[in-house]
Coordinates of C-alpha atoms and ligand atoms in Angstrom, one line a residue:
X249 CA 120.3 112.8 101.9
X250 CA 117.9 114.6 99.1
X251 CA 117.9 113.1 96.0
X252 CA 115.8 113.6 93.0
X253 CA 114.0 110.3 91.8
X254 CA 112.8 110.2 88.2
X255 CA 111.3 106.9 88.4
X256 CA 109.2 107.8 91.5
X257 CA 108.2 111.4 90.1
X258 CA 106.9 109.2 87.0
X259 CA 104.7 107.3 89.3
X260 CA 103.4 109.8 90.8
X261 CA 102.9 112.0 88.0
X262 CA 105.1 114.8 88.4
X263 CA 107.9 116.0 85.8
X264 CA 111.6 114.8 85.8
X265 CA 113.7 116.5 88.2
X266 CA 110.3 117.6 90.4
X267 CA 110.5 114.9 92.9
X268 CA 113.3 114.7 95.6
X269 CA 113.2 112.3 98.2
X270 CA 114.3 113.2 101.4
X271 CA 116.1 110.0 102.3
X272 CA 115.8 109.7 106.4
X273 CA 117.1 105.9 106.5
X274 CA 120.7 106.5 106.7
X275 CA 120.3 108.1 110.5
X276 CA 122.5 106.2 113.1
X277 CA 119.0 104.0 114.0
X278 CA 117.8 104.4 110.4
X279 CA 114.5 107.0 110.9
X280 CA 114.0 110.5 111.4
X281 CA 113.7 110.3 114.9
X282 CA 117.5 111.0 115.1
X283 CA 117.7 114.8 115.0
X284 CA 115.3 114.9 117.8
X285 CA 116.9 112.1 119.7
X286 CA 120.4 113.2 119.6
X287 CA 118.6 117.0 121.1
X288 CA 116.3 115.2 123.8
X289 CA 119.0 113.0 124.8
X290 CA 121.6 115.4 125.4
X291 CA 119.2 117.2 127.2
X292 CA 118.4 114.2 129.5
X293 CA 122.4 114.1 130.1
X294 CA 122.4 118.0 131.1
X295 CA 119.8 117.7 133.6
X296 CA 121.2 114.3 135.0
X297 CA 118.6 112.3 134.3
X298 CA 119.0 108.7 135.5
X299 CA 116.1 106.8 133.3
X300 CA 114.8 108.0 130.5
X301 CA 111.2 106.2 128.9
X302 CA 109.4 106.8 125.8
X303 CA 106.3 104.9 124.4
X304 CA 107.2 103.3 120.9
X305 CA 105.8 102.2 117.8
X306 CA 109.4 101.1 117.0
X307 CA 111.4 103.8 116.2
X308 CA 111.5 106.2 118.9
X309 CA 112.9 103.3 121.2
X310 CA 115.5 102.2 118.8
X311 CA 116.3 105.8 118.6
X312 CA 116.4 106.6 122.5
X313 CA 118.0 103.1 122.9
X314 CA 121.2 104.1 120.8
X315 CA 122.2 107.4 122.1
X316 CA 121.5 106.2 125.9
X317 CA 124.1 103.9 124.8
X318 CA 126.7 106.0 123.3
X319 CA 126.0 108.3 126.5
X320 CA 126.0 105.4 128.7
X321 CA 124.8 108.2 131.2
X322 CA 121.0 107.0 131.7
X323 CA 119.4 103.8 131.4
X324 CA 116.0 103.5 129.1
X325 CA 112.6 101.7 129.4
X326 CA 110.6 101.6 126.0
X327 CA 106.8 100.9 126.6
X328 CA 105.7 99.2 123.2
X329 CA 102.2 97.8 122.3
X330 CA 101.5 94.0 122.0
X331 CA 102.8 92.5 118.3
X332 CA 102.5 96.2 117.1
X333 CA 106.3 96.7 116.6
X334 CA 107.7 95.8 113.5
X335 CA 110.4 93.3 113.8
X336 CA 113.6 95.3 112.7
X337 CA 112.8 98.3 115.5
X338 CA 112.5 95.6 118.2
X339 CA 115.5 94.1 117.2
X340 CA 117.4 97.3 117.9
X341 CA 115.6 98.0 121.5
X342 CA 117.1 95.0 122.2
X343 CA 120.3 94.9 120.9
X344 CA 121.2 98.3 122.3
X345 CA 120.2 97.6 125.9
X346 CA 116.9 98.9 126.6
X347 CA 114.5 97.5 128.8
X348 CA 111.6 96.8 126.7
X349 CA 108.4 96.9 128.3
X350 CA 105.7 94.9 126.3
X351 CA 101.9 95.9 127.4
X352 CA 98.7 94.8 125.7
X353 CA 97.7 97.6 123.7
X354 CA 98.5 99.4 121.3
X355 CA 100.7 102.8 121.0
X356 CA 98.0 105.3 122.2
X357 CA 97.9 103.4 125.1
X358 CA 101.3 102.6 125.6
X359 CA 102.0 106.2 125.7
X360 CA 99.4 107.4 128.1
X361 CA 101.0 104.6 130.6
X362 CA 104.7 106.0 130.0
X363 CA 103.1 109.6 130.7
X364 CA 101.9 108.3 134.1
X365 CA 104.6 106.1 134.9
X366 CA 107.5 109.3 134.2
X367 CA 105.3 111.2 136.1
X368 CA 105.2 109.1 139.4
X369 CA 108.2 108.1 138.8
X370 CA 110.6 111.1 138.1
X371 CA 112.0 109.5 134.7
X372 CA 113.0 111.4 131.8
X373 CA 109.8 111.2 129.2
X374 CA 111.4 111.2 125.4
X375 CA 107.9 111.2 123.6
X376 CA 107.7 114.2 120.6
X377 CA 105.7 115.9 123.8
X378 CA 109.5 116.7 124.6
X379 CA 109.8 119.9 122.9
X380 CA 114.0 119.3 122.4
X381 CA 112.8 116.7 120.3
X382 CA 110.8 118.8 117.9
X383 CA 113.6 122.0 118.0
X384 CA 116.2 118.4 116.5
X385 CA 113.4 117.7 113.6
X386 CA 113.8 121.4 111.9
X387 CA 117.0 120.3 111.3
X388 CA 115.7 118.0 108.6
X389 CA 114.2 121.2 106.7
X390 CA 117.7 123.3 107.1
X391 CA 119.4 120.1 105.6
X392 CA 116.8 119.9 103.1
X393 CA 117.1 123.5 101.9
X394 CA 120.8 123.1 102.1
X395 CA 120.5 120.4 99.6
X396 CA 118.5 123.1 97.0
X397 CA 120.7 125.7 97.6
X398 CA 118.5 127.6 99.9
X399 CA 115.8 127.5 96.9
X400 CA 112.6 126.9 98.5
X401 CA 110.4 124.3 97.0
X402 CA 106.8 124.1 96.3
X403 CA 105.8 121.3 98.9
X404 CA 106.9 119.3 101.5
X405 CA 105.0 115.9 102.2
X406 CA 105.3 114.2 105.2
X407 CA 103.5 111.3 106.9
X408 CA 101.5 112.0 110.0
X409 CA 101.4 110.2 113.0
X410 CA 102.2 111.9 116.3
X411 CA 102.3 115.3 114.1
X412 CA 105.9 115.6 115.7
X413 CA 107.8 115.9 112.7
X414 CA 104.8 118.0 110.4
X415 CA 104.8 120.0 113.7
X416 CA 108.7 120.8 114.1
X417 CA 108.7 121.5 110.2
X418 CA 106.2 124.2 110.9
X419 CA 107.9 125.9 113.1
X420 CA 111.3 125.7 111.6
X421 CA 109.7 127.4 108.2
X422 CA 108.3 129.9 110.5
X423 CA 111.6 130.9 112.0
X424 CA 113.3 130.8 108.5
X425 CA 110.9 133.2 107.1
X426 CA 111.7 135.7 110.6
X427 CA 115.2 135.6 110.2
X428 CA 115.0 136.7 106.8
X429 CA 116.7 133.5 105.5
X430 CA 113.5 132.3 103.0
X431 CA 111.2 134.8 101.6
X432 CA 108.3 132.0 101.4
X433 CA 107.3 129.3 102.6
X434 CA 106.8 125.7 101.1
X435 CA 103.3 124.5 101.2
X436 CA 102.8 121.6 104.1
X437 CA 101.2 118.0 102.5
X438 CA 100.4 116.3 105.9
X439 CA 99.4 112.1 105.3
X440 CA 97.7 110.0 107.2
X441 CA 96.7 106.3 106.8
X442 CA 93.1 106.1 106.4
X443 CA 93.2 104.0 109.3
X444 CA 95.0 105.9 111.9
X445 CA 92.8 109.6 110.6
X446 CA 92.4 111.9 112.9
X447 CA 94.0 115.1 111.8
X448 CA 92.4 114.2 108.3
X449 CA 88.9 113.8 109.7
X450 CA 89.2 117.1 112.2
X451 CA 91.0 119.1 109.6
X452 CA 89.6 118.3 106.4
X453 CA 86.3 116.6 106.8
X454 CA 85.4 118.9 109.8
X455 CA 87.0 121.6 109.1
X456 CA 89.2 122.7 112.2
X457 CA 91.3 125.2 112.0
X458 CA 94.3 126.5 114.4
X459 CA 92.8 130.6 114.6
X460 CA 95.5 132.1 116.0
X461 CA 95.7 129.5 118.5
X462 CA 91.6 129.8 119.6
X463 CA 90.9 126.8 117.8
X464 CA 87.4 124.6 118.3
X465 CA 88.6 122.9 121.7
X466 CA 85.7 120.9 121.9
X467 CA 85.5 119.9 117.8
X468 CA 88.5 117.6 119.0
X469 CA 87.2 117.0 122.6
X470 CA 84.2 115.4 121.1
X471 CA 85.8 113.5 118.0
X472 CA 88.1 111.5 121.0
X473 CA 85.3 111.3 123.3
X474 CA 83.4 109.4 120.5
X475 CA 86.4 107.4 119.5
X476 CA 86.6 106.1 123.3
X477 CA 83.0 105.4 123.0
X478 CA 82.8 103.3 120.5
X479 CA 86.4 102.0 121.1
X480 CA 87.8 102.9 117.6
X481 CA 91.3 101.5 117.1
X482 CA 94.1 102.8 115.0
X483 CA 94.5 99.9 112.4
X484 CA 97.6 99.7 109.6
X485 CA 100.1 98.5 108.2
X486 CA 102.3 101.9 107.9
X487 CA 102.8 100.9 111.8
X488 CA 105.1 103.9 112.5
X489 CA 101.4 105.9 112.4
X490 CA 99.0 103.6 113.7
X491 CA 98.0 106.8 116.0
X492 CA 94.9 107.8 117.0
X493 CA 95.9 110.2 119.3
X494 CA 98.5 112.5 118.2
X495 CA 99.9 114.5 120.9
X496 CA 101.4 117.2 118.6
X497 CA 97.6 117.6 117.5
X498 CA 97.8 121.3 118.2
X499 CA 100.9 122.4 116.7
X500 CA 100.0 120.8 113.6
X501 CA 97.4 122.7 113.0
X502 CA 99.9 125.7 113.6
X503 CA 102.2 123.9 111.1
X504 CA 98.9 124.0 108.7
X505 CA 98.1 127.1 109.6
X506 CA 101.6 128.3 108.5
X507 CA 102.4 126.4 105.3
X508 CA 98.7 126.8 104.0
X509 CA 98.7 123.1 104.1
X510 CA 96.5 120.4 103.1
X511 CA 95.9 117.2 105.1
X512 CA 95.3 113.8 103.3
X513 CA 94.5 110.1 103.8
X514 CA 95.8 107.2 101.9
X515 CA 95.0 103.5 102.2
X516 CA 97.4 100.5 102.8
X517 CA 97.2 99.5 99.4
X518 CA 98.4 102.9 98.1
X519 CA 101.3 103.0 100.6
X520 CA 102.3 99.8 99.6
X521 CA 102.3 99.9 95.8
X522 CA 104.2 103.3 96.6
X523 CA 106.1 101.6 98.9
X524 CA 107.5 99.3 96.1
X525 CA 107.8 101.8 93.8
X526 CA 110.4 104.2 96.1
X527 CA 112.3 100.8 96.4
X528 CA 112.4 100.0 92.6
X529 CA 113.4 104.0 92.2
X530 CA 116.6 102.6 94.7
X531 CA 115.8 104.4 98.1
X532 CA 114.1 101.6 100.1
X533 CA 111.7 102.8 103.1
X534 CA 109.3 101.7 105.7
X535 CA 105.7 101.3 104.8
X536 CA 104.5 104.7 107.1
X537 CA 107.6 106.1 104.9
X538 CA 105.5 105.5 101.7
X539 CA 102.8 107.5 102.6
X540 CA 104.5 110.6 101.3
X541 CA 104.7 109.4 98.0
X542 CA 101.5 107.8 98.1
X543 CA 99.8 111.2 99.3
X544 CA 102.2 113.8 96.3
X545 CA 100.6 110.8 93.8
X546 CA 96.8 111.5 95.5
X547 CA 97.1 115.4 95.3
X548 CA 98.7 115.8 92.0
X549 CA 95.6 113.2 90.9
X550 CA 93.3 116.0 92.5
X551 CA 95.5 118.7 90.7
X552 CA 96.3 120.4 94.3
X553 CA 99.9 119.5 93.2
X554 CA 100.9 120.7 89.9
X555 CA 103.2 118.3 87.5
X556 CA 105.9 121.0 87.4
X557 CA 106.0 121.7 91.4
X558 CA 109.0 120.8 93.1
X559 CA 107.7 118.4 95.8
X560 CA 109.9 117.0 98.6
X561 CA 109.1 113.6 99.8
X562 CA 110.2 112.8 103.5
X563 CA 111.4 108.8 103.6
X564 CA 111.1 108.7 107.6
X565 CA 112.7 105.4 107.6
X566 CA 114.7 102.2 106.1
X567 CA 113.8 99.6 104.2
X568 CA 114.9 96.9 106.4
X569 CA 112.8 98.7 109.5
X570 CA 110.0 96.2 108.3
X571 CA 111.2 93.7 106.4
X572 CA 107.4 91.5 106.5
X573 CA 105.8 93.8 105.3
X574 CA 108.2 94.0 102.1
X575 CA 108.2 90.6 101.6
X576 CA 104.5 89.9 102.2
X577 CA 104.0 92.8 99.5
X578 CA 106.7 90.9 97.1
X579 CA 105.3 87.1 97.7
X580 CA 101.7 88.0 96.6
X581 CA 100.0 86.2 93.5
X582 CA 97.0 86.3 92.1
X583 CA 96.5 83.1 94.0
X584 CA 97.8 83.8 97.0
X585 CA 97.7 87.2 98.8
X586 CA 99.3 87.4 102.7
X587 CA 96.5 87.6 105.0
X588 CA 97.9 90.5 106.9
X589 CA 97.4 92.2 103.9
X590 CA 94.4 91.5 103.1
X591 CA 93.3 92.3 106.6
X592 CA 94.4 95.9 106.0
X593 CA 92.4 95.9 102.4
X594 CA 95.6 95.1 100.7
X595 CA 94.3 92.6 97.7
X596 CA 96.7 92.9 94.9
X597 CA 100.6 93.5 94.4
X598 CA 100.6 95.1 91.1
X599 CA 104.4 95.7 91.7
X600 CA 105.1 92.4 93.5
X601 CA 108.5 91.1 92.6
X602 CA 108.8 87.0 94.0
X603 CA 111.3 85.1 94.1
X604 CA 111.1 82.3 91.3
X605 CA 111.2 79.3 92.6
X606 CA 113.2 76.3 89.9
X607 CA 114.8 73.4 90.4
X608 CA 118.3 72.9 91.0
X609 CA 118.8 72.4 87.4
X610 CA 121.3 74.2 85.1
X611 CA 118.7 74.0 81.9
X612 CA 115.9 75.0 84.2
X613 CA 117.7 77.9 85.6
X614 CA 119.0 79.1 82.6
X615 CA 115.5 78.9 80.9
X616 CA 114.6 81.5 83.6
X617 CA 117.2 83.7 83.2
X618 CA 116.6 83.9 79.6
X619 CA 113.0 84.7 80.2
X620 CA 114.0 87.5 82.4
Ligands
PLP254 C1 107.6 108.3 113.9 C2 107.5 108.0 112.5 C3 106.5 108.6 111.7 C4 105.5 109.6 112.2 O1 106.1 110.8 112.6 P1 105.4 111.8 113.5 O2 106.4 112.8 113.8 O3 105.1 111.0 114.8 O4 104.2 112.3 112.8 C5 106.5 108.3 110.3 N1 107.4 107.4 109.8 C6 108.3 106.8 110.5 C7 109.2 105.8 109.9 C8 108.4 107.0 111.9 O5 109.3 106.4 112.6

């Protein structure tokens, strides 16, 4: 669903009607992951696979986990990190009858084990390394066009994580623009969290650049080789890209390369004060979601975005994926901040909205009401 959202273009500084969000929540498991699910899955069916495994920050297992059921052809195993899944997405792993495999860790390695294990094992790997999954995710840029009447807009902003989606987006504008159905293409706003960066460090800070698919090998070599040495984690609260290995690395820079793109970081605090403000504009989303918005508010700031571009905002996921998050965000005082948050430099709710607490007393309550 693509709807235009005044209140949110406001916040981020952009004219009425230039801001659509591309609202991703309302997906049978609630995220993006869908249109490449539904294509990897089928797949799985066609070649008769028996298991099927994917690594999961959350919502690629609730994903897998609900077509296996409907197909009730294959069982799945989702590998997730240690308390690194957000409560919502582990709920549906559950409840749809995968087997959820819990190692200590975090996604990157998570997926390097399912890698291994699908590999020893024959089983099916569903990972965004499973190129059905990215040829699903264009799908989300045809239904986006649809929505603007084939009219191409100025930018699409996407979170990064795995680069799965920013990668499939790529190459569906690519195609378009062969076939003859778009004569341009939009420009490409790739965000990361500032602490999950790598794409913003190799791209912008070191300048990599795909090169007709000779890029700088070892640039990237190097940067992981010196993550592994000094054991850098990925650390946020977006968890749905707490990556510090994306394994669509590559094709993003294709994606970059062909939407003259731009790659940014954001911190928790702007995801989450976006975050609130996407909700207040009445399209709720994850935190990693937020990082769209927070990153069209960044460049417009930088006045790489104009006010008068027409900017599409990808909501990857719903509200009630991570409801702590949202209600650690909302409970915050001046007092009183969640220490979660302020573990991930969150250390102020500008936009918090608390319950009031009163007494079960008819003046009392009234009083607040009135106050409203
Ligand atoms: C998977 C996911 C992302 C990251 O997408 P990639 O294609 O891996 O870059 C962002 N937001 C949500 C909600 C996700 O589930």
């Amino acid at each position: 669903m693509l709807k235009a959202s005044n209140p949110v273009a406001k916040y981020a500084g952009l004219n009425d009607d230039c801001l659509y969000l591309q609202y991703e929540g309302l997906n049978p498991s609630g995220s993006f992951k869908d249109n490449g699910m539904t294509a990897a899955s089928t797949h799985a069916v066609m070649v008769g696979a028996k298991v099927a495994a994917c690594a999961s920050t959350g919502n690629t297992s609730a994903s897998l986990a609900v077509y296996a059921s409907v197909a009730q052809k294959f069982k799945v195993v989702v590998f997730v990190g240690s308390g690194k899944i957000a409560l919502g997405k582990l709920s549906q792993a559950l409840d749809y009858g995968a087997k959820t495999v819990q190692i200590q860790g975090d996604f990157d390695d998570a997926l390097a084990r399912v890698r291994e294990v699908c590999n020893e094992e024959g089983i099916y790997l569903c990972n965004s390394v499973n190129p059905f999954r990215l040829e699903g995710q264009k799908s989300i840029m045809f239904r986006v066009l649809e929505s603007l009447n084939w009219e191409v807009p100025d930018w699409i902003v996407v979170p990064g994580g795995n680069l799965g989606n920013s990668s499939a987006f790529g190459k569906a504008f690519m195609e378009l623009k062969a076939l003859g159905l778009i004569d341009r293409i939009p420009r490409l706003a790739i965000i990361n969290a500032q602490g999950a960066d790598t794409l913003y460090q190799l791209y912008e800070q070191e300048g990599l650049r795909w090169n007709g698919g000779n890029y700088d090998r070892a640039a990237s070599t190097d940067f992981f080789s010196q993550m592994d040495q000094e054991n850098r984690r990925a650390s946020t609260l977006a968890s749905a890209i707490e990556i510090n290995r994306p394994v669509n690395f590559s094709k993003s820079l294709r994606a970059l390369d062909v939407c003259d793109g731009v790659v940014r970081e954001v911190t928790d605090q702007q995801i989450l004060d976006a975050k609130a403000q996407v909700g207040a504009g009445g399209l709720g989303c994850e935190p990693a979601s937020a990082a769209s918005v927070a990153g069209a508010k960044l460049l417009k700031s930088e006045g790489v975005i104009a006010s008068s571009d027409r900017v599409v905002c990808i909501l990857t996921g719903h509200q009630l994926k991570d409801p702590n998050a949202t209600v650690a965000y909302h409970s915050a005082t001046d007092e009183h901040m969640d220490e979660k948050l302020t573990s991930h430099g969150v250390n102020k709710a500008p936009f918090s909205n608390g319950p009031i607490v009163v007494e079960n007393d008819l003046d009392k309550i009234i009083k607040v009401i009135r106050s409203l």
